[in-house]
Amino acid sequence: MTVRALYVAGQSYDVTGEGYEPKGEVRFQGKAFVECHRALLLEHANILIGCNNAHLLQEEGVWKVIGDPTEGAILSAGHKAGGSKQQLDREMPVHHEIPFGSDRKRASEIRCLGDGRLLAFINGAPDLLLQRCTSLLTGTGIRPITGKDRLEIAAKNTALAAQALRVLGSAFRDLDSASPGLTADEIECDLVFVGLSGLYEPPRPEVREAVAKCGAAGIRVVMITGDHPHTAMAIAHDLGIASGAEVALSGIEVDKLTDDELREQTPHTAVFARVTAAHKLRIIRAWQANKAVVAMTGDGVNDAPAIKGADIGIAMGRSGTEVTKQASDIIITDDNFTSIVAAVEEGRGIYDNIRKTLQYPLAGNTGEVLLMTLCVVIGLPPPLLPIHLLWINLVTDGLPALCLATDPIHSDVMKQAPRHHQERITDRGFLGAMVLTGALTAAVSFAVYFYALNSAAPELARTYAFATLVFSELFRSFGARSEIRPVWQMNLFSNVNLVLVVAVSFSIQVWSHHNAYLAKLLKTSLIPASDCLILLIISAVPRLVLEVIKVLRQGRKASQLE
């Protein structure tokens, strides 16, 4: 965060330098400011430094801030404008302070003067601070503030905010020695307005992509901030949070709405600005009243009620207060919005892997049950022996299922619509796919078994049925990686473990039909290689049918989108 602009006594200044390093200069009309501006800039600098609890330090050549980032930025700007924290603390020691409040949107620090009087420095939201000012610092001294002055300051505030700058107003007030007993409202009145500071906090480059990824995933990103509406909208447009002719809804406007009106307005509002803790909680509840699952992020104490009231409370690990962390469900250790999006992507991928890991063996078991049941009903000999069922469940189903559980997350996972929070993992689609897959597998296995029974001994027919079922299951493991994408749209080697397991299982199964020891162990018959090849081709039929169904679904979905 860096102060880029200052506005003092009707004059605009640019501030050079990046980050928290207190090196740079204040420029007037592209050049270094002239001597006549020094006194006015020093008045502003003293307030920026004097109402400030941050400290700047250099570690390994990098300047860092201890304390609030906003205070660190204005502290650095105060030094660039000619101020000195050490000198100010020596000449005007701190008497007491009134910390920043989310409702007041300002902070004050009272300092002692040498003659026993006190001086209050105040920094806060310009529009609210201006309401408490009765005087104005000008190039010729202090004079009563006029309506025209207020309009000019408000216009400058809006202009800076429209440039995506967070704007901070500065003012002061002389107090007598009896003032320490006064309340915050009694101190923060009849102020002398000094100037504005425009702070720029560039969004991380990856945030725009993260917001776009949220949109594709059906996740609505909403900005709730205490900043000026114009600042918030400029940032929201830049990041893709807001688009078109959307406008920010301010806290004052929220107060005028009933709960029902706010509920109706919320889905059409991307930015809420100049809000308090109470407003945030109302906004959360309005979204929930619209049947939305709400995740709320924040770091300050004033965010805690909304974080607690949200379905998923997310606190910042670095800048977050302990109160906020305690109220949250999740803590983001790097304070990065993209980490939240990455967590959603990871969660969706894990869910898909759990689903496919369950569906794959259950569909296989369904095929086995259907095959056995059909043969029993018809009166045929059992097509599978206990050792066959054990082999299928342990090797053919078990090992590929473990590989599916660690299947890499595909990028398409963030292009799918969110699931309903009450949706069961074994929904109609899950059960339908399970039954269809099992029926296809059972059908080809039964066809092979029934054909072999008419031309061979039951032991050989059982071997054919067993081999067909195993081959079908192994073929199906590749297609089980996705319920949407056909096999040829997936990178086969993105899950190397699955490829190895299937290759080894195929090899062992084929070998068992040519090796007397394995054939005895699995109670199968030896069959020629040509028969194995025919069984492989037949076993691929269920997978082919399922892939054709995926293609047809893709085509139907594409036509619906058109």
CSV table of C-alpha atoms in Angstrom, one decimal, residues 142-470:
chain,number,residue,atom,x,y,z
A,142,ILE,CA,-7.1,29.1,9.2
A,143,ARG,CA,-10.5,30.3,8.3
A,144,PRO,CA,-14.1,29.2,8.6
A,145,ILE,CA,-15.0,26.5,6.1
A,146,THR,CA,-17.7,27.4,3.6
A,147,GLY,CA,-20.2,25.4,1.6
A,148,LYS,CA,-18.1,25.9,-1.5
A,149,ASP,CA,-15.0,24.5,0.3
A,150,ARG,CA,-17.0,21.4,1.3
A,151,LEU,CA,-18.1,20.9,-2.3
A,152,GLU,CA,-14.5,21.2,-3.6
A,153,ILE,CA,-13.2,18.8,-1.0
A,154,ALA,CA,-16.0,16.3,-1.7
A,155,ALA,CA,-15.3,16.6,-5.5
A,156,LYS,CA,-11.6,15.9,-4.9
A,157,ASN,CA,-12.4,13.0,-2.7
A,158,THR,CA,-14.7,11.5,-5.4
A,159,ALA,CA,-12.0,12.1,-8.1
A,160,LEU,CA,-9.3,10.3,-6.1
A,161,ALA,CA,-11.7,7.5,-5.2
A,162,ALA,CA,-12.6,7.1,-8.9
A,163,GLN,CA,-8.9,6.3,-9.5
A,164,ALA,CA,-9.2,3.3,-7.2
A,165,LEU,CA,-7.5,5.2,-4.4
A,166,ARG,CA,-8.5,4.8,-0.8
A,167,VAL,CA,-8.9,8.3,0.5
A,168,LEU,CA,-8.1,9.4,4.0
A,169,GLY,CA,-9.0,12.8,5.4
A,170,SER,CA,-6.8,14.6,8.0
A,171,ALA,CA,-7.8,17.3,10.6
A,172,PHE,CA,-6.7,18.7,13.9
A,173,ARG,CA,-8.1,20.6,16.9
A,174,ASP,CA,-6.5,22.6,19.6
A,175,LEU,CA,-7.6,21.6,23.1
A,176,ASP,CA,-7.1,23.1,26.5
A,177,SER,CA,-5.7,21.2,29.5
A,178,ALA,CA,-9.2,20.2,30.8
A,179,SER,CA,-9.9,18.2,27.6
A,180,PRO,CA,-8.7,14.7,28.6
A,181,GLY,CA,-12.0,14.1,30.4
A,182,LEU,CA,-14.0,14.7,27.2
A,183,THR,CA,-15.5,11.9,25.2
A,184,ALA,CA,-14.6,11.0,21.6
A,185,ASP,CA,-17.5,12.9,20.2
A,186,GLU,CA,-16.7,16.0,22.3
A,187,ILE,CA,-13.1,15.9,21.1
A,188,GLU,CA,-13.7,15.1,17.5
A,189,CYS,CA,-15.8,18.2,16.7
A,190,ASP,CA,-15.1,21.8,15.6
A,191,LEU,CA,-12.1,20.4,13.7
A,192,VAL,CA,-9.8,22.2,11.3
A,193,PHE,CA,-9.7,20.3,8.0
A,194,VAL,CA,-6.2,20.0,6.6
A,195,GLY,CA,-6.1,17.6,3.6
A,196,LEU,CA,-6.6,14.3,1.8
A,197,SER,CA,-4.3,11.3,1.2
A,198,GLY,CA,-4.9,8.9,-1.7
A,199,LEU,CA,-3.6,5.4,-1.0
A,200,TYR,CA,-3.1,2.8,-3.7
A,201,GLU,CA,-3.1,-0.9,-2.8
A,202,PRO,CA,-2.6,-2.8,-6.1
A,203,PRO,CA,-4.5,-6.1,-6.2
A,204,ARG,CA,-2.3,-9.2,-6.6
A,205,PRO,CA,-2.0,-10.1,-10.3
A,206,GLU,CA,-3.6,-13.5,-9.7
A,207,VAL,CA,-6.8,-12.1,-8.2
A,208,ARG,CA,-8.4,-11.2,-11.5
A,209,GLU,CA,-8.0,-14.8,-12.7
A,210,ALA,CA,-9.3,-16.1,-9.3
A,211,VAL,CA,-12.4,-14.0,-9.6
A,212,ALA,CA,-13.0,-15.1,-13.1
A,213,LYS,CA,-12.6,-18.7,-12.0
A,214,CYS,CA,-15.2,-18.2,-9.3
A,215,GLY,CA,-17.6,-16.8,-11.9
A,216,ALA,CA,-17.1,-19.9,-14.1
A,217,ALA,CA,-17.7,-22.1,-11.0
A,218,GLY,CA,-21.0,-20.4,-10.2
A,219,ILE,CA,-19.6,-18.6,-7.1
A,220,ARG,CA,-20.6,-15.0,-6.8
A,221,VAL,CA,-17.9,-12.7,-5.4
A,222,VAL,CA,-19.2,-9.6,-3.5
A,223,MET,CA,-17.1,-6.8,-2.1
A,224,ILE,CA,-18.1,-5.5,1.3
A,225,THR,CA,-15.8,-2.6,2.4
A,226,GLY,CA,-15.6,0.5,4.5
A,227,ASP,CA,-14.0,2.4,1.6
A,228,HIS,CA,-15.7,5.2,-0.4
A,229,PRO,CA,-18.2,3.8,-2.9
A,230,HIS,CA,-16.3,5.2,-5.9
A,231,THR,CA,-13.1,3.6,-4.7
A,232,ALA,CA,-14.8,0.3,-4.2
A,233,MET,CA,-16.5,0.3,-7.6
A,234,ALA,CA,-13.2,1.2,-9.4
A,235,ILE,CA,-11.5,-1.7,-7.7
A,236,ALA,CA,-14.5,-4.0,-8.3
A,237,HIS,CA,-14.5,-3.1,-12.0
A,238,ASP,CA,-10.8,-3.6,-12.3
A,239,LEU,CA,-11.0,-7.1,-10.7
A,240,GLY,CA,-14.2,-8.2,-12.6
A,241,ILE,CA,-16.3,-8.3,-9.5
A,242,ALA,CA,-18.7,-5.6,-10.9
A,243,SER,CA,-19.6,-5.0,-14.5
A,244,GLY,CA,-21.8,-2.8,-16.6
A,245,ALA,CA,-23.7,0.0,-14.9
A,246,GLU,CA,-23.7,-1.6,-11.4
A,247,VAL,CA,-23.4,0.9,-8.5
A,248,ALA,CA,-22.3,0.4,-5.0
A,249,LEU,CA,-24.8,0.2,-2.2
A,250,SER,CA,-23.6,2.3,0.8
A,251,GLY,CA,-24.2,1.7,4.4
A,252,ILE,CA,-26.6,4.7,4.6
A,253,GLU,CA,-28.7,3.2,1.8
A,254,VAL,CA,-28.7,-0.2,3.5
A,255,ASP,CA,-30.1,1.5,6.7
A,256,LYS,CA,-33.0,2.8,4.6
A,257,LEU,CA,-34.0,-0.7,3.4
A,258,THR,CA,-36.1,-3.2,5.2
A,259,ASP,CA,-34.9,-6.8,5.5
A,260,ASP,CA,-37.1,-7.9,2.7
A,261,GLU,CA,-36.0,-5.0,0.5
A,262,LEU,CA,-32.4,-5.8,1.2
A,263,ARG,CA,-33.0,-9.5,0.4
A,264,GLU,CA,-34.4,-8.4,-3.0
A,265,GLN,CA,-31.6,-6.0,-3.7
A,266,THR,CA,-28.7,-8.2,-2.6
A,267,PRO,CA,-28.4,-10.5,-5.6
A,268,HIS,CA,-28.2,-7.4,-7.9
A,269,THR,CA,-25.4,-5.7,-5.9
A,270,ALA,CA,-21.8,-6.5,-6.3
A,271,VAL,CA,-20.3,-3.8,-3.9
A,272,PHE,CA,-21.4,-2.7,-0.5
A,273,ALA,CA,-19.3,0.4,0.7
A,274,ARG,CA,-19.0,2.5,3.8
A,275,VAL,CA,-20.6,-0.3,5.9
A,276,THR,CA,-20.3,-1.1,9.6
A,277,ALA,CA,-20.2,-4.4,11.4
A,278,ALA,CA,-24.0,-4.4,11.7
A,279,HIS,CA,-24.4,-3.8,8.0
A,280,LYS,CA,-22.1,-6.8,7.2
A,281,LEU,CA,-24.2,-9.1,9.3
A,282,ARG,CA,-27.4,-7.9,7.6
A,283,ILE,CA,-25.9,-8.5,4.2
A,284,ILE,CA,-24.9,-12.0,5.1
A,285,ARG,CA,-28.4,-12.8,6.4
A,286,ALA,CA,-29.9,-11.3,3.3
A,287,TRP,CA,-27.9,-13.6,1.1
A,288,GLN,CA,-28.8,-16.6,3.3
A,289,ALA,CA,-32.5,-15.6,2.9
A,290,ASN,CA,-31.9,-16.0,-0.8
A,291,LYS,CA,-30.9,-19.6,-0.2
A,292,ALA,CA,-27.3,-18.9,-0.8
A,293,VAL,CA,-24.4,-20.6,1.0
A,294,VAL,CA,-22.3,-17.7,2.1
A,295,ALA,CA,-18.6,-17.6,2.9
A,296,MET,CA,-17.4,-14.4,4.6
A,297,THR,CA,-13.7,-13.3,4.7
A,298,GLY,CA,-12.2,-10.6,7.0
A,299,ASP,CA,-9.5,-9.7,9.3
A,300,GLY,CA,-10.7,-7.0,11.7
A,301,VAL,CA,-12.7,-7.2,14.9
A,302,ASN,CA,-15.7,-5.6,13.1
A,303,ASP,CA,-15.7,-8.6,10.7
A,304,ALA,CA,-16.2,-11.1,13.5
A,305,PRO,CA,-20.0,-11.0,13.8
A,306,ALA,CA,-20.5,-11.5,10.0
A,307,ILE,CA,-17.8,-14.2,9.9
A,308,LYS,CA,-19.6,-16.0,12.8
A,309,GLY,CA,-23.0,-15.6,11.1
A,310,ALA,CA,-21.8,-16.9,7.7
A,311,ASP,CA,-22.1,-20.5,6.7
A,312,ILE,CA,-18.3,-20.5,6.3
A,313,GLY,CA,-16.3,-18.0,8.2
A,314,ILE,CA,-12.8,-17.3,6.8
A,315,ALA,CA,-10.2,-15.3,8.7
A,316,MET,CA,-6.9,-14.0,7.6
A,317,GLY,CA,-4.0,-15.7,9.4
A,318,ARG,CA,-1.4,-12.9,9.1
A,319,SER,CA,-3.4,-9.7,9.5
A,320,GLY,CA,-6.5,-11.2,11.2
A,321,THR,CA,-7.2,-10.4,14.8
A,322,GLU,CA,-7.6,-13.1,17.4
A,323,VAL,CA,-11.3,-12.4,17.8
A,324,THR,CA,-11.8,-12.9,14.1
A,325,LYS,CA,-9.8,-16.1,14.0
A,326,GLN,CA,-11.7,-17.5,16.9
A,327,ALA,CA,-15.0,-16.7,15.2
A,328,SER,CA,-14.0,-18.3,11.9
A,329,ASP,CA,-14.2,-21.9,10.6
A,330,ILE,CA,-11.1,-21.5,8.3
A,331,ILE,CA,-7.9,-19.5,8.6
A,332,ILE,CA,-6.0,-18.5,5.4
A,333,THR,CA,-2.4,-18.5,6.4
A,334,ASP,CA,-1.2,-16.3,3.5
A,335,ASP,CA,-4.1,-13.8,3.5
A,336,ASN,CA,-4.5,-14.5,-0.2
A,337,PHE,CA,-7.9,-14.6,-1.9
A,338,THR,CA,-6.6,-17.1,-4.5
A,339,SER,CA,-5.9,-19.6,-1.6
A,340,ILE,CA,-9.7,-19.6,-1.0
A,341,VAL,CA,-10.4,-20.3,-4.7
A,342,ALA,CA,-7.7,-23.0,-4.7
A,343,ALA,CA,-9.3,-24.6,-1.6
A,344,VAL,CA,-12.7,-24.7,-3.4
A,345,GLU,CA,-11.0,-26.3,-6.4
A,346,GLU,CA,-9.3,-28.8,-4.1
A,347,GLY,CA,-12.5,-29.6,-2.3
A,348,ARG,CA,-14.4,-30.2,-5.5
A,349,GLY,CA,-11.7,-32.4,-6.7
A,350,ILE,CA,-11.7,-34.4,-3.5
A,351,TYR,CA,-15.5,-34.8,-3.7
A,352,ASP,CA,-15.3,-36.0,-7.3
A,353,ASN,CA,-12.6,-38.5,-6.3
A,354,ILE,CA,-14.6,-39.8,-3.4
A,355,ARG,CA,-17.6,-40.1,-5.7
A,356,LYS,CA,-15.7,-42.0,-8.4
A,357,THR,CA,-13.9,-44.2,-5.8
A,358,LEU,CA,-17.3,-45.3,-4.4
A,359,GLN,CA,-19.0,-45.6,-7.8
A,360,TYR,CA,-16.3,-47.7,-9.4
A,361,PRO,CA,-16.4,-50.8,-7.0
A,362,LEU,CA,-20.1,-50.5,-6.4
A,363,ALA,CA,-20.8,-50.6,-10.1
A,364,GLY,CA,-18.5,-53.7,-10.4
A,365,ASN,CA,-20.3,-55.4,-7.5
A,366,THR,CA,-23.6,-54.6,-9.1
A,367,GLY,CA,-22.5,-56.4,-12.2
A,368,GLU,CA,-21.3,-59.4,-10.2
A,369,VAL,CA,-24.6,-59.6,-8.3
A,370,LEU,CA,-26.7,-59.3,-11.5
A,371,LEU,CA,-24.6,-61.9,-13.3
A,372,MET,CA,-24.9,-64.4,-10.4
A,373,THR,CA,-28.6,-63.7,-9.8
A,374,LEU,CA,-29.5,-64.1,-13.5
A,375,CYS,CA,-27.7,-67.5,-13.7
A,376,VAL,CA,-29.4,-68.7,-10.5
A,377,VAL,CA,-32.8,-67.6,-11.7
A,378,ILE,CA,-32.4,-69.3,-15.1
A,379,GLY,CA,-30.9,-72.4,-13.5
A,380,LEU,CA,-27.4,-72.3,-14.9
A,381,PRO,CA,-24.3,-73.3,-13.0
A,382,PRO,CA,-22.6,-70.5,-11.0
A,383,PRO,CA,-20.5,-68.4,-13.4
A,384,LEU,CA,-18.1,-67.3,-10.7
A,385,LEU,CA,-16.5,-69.2,-7.8
A,386,PRO,CA,-15.6,-67.6,-4.4
A,387,ILE,CA,-11.9,-67.3,-5.4
A,388,HIS,CA,-13.0,-65.4,-8.5
A,389,LEU,CA,-15.1,-62.9,-6.5
A,390,LEU,CA,-12.2,-62.4,-4.0
A,391,TRP,CA,-9.8,-61.8,-6.9
A,392,ILE,CA,-12.1,-59.3,-8.5
A,393,ASN,CA,-12.8,-57.4,-5.3
A,394,LEU,CA,-9.2,-57.2,-4.2
A,395,VAL,CA,-7.3,-56.7,-7.4
A,396,THR,CA,-9.6,-55.7,-10.2
A,397,ASP,CA,-11.8,-53.3,-8.1
A,398,GLY,CA,-9.6,-52.5,-5.0
A,399,LEU,CA,-6.3,-51.3,-6.5
A,400,PRO,CA,-7.8,-49.2,-9.3
A,401,ALA,CA,-10.2,-47.6,-6.8
A,402,LEU,CA,-7.2,-46.6,-4.7
A,403,CYS,CA,-5.7,-44.9,-7.8
A,404,LEU,CA,-8.9,-43.1,-8.5
A,405,ALA,CA,-8.9,-41.7,-5.0
A,406,THR,CA,-5.7,-39.8,-5.9
A,407,ASP,CA,-6.8,-38.8,-9.4
A,408,PRO,CA,-5.4,-35.3,-10.3
A,409,ILE,CA,-8.0,-32.5,-10.3
A,410,HIS,CA,-9.1,-31.5,-13.8
A,411,SER,CA,-9.5,-27.8,-14.6
A,412,ASP,CA,-13.1,-28.5,-15.7
A,413,VAL,CA,-14.0,-28.9,-12.0
A,414,MET,CA,-14.2,-25.1,-11.7
A,415,LYS,CA,-16.5,-24.9,-14.7
A,416,GLN,CA,-19.2,-26.9,-13.1
A,417,ALA,CA,-22.2,-25.5,-11.3
A,418,PRO,CA,-22.1,-25.8,-7.5
A,419,ARG,CA,-23.9,-28.7,-5.9
A,420,HIS,CA,-26.8,-28.0,-3.6
A,421,HIS,CA,-25.6,-28.2,0.0
A,422,GLN,CA,-28.2,-30.9,0.8
A,423,GLU,CA,-27.4,-33.0,-2.2
A,424,ARG,CA,-26.4,-36.6,-1.3
A,425,ILE,CA,-23.3,-38.2,-2.8
A,426,THR,CA,-25.4,-41.2,-3.9
A,427,ASP,CA,-27.9,-39.2,-5.9
A,428,ARG,CA,-30.0,-40.3,-8.8
A,429,GLY,CA,-27.2,-39.8,-11.2
A,430,PHE,CA,-24.8,-41.8,-9.1
A,431,LEU,CA,-27.2,-44.7,-8.7
A,432,GLY,CA,-28.3,-44.6,-12.3
A,433,ALA,CA,-24.7,-44.8,-13.6
A,434,MET,CA,-24.0,-47.6,-11.1
A,435,VAL,CA,-26.9,-49.7,-12.2
A,436,LEU,CA,-26.3,-49.1,-15.9
A,437,THR,CA,-22.6,-49.9,-15.7
A,438,GLY,CA,-23.3,-53.0,-13.7
A,439,ALA,CA,-26.0,-54.1,-16.1
A,440,LEU,CA,-23.7,-53.7,-19.2
A,441,THR,CA,-20.9,-55.6,-17.5
A,442,ALA,CA,-23.2,-58.4,-16.4
A,443,ALA,CA,-24.8,-58.5,-19.9
A,444,VAL,CA,-21.5,-59.1,-21.8
A,445,SER,CA,-20.3,-61.5,-19.2
A,446,PHE,CA,-23.5,-63.5,-19.3
A,447,ALA,CA,-23.5,-63.6,-23.1
A,448,VAL,CA,-20.0,-65.0,-23.2
A,449,TYR,CA,-20.8,-67.5,-20.4
A,450,PHE,CA,-24.1,-68.6,-22.0
A,451,TYR,CA,-22.4,-69.1,-25.4
A,452,ALA,CA,-19.5,-71.0,-23.9
A,453,LEU,CA,-21.8,-73.3,-22.0
A,454,ASN,CA,-23.4,-74.5,-25.3
A,455,SER,CA,-20.0,-75.4,-26.8
A,456,ALA,CA,-17.6,-76.2,-23.9
A,457,ALA,CA,-17.4,-77.6,-20.4
A,458,PRO,CA,-18.7,-75.5,-17.4
A,459,GLU,CA,-15.2,-75.0,-16.1
A,460,LEU,CA,-14.1,-73.4,-19.4
A,461,ALA,CA,-17.3,-71.3,-19.7
A,462,ARG,CA,-16.7,-70.1,-16.1
A,463,THR,CA,-13.1,-69.1,-17.1
A,464,TYR,CA,-14.5,-67.1,-20.1
A,465,ALA,CA,-17.1,-65.3,-17.8
A,466,PHE,CA,-14.4,-64.6,-15.2
A,467,ALA,CA,-12.0,-63.2,-17.7
A,468,THR,CA,-14.6,-61.0,-19.4
A,469,LEU,CA,-15.8,-59.6,-16.1
A,470,VAL,CA,-12.2,-58.7,-15.1
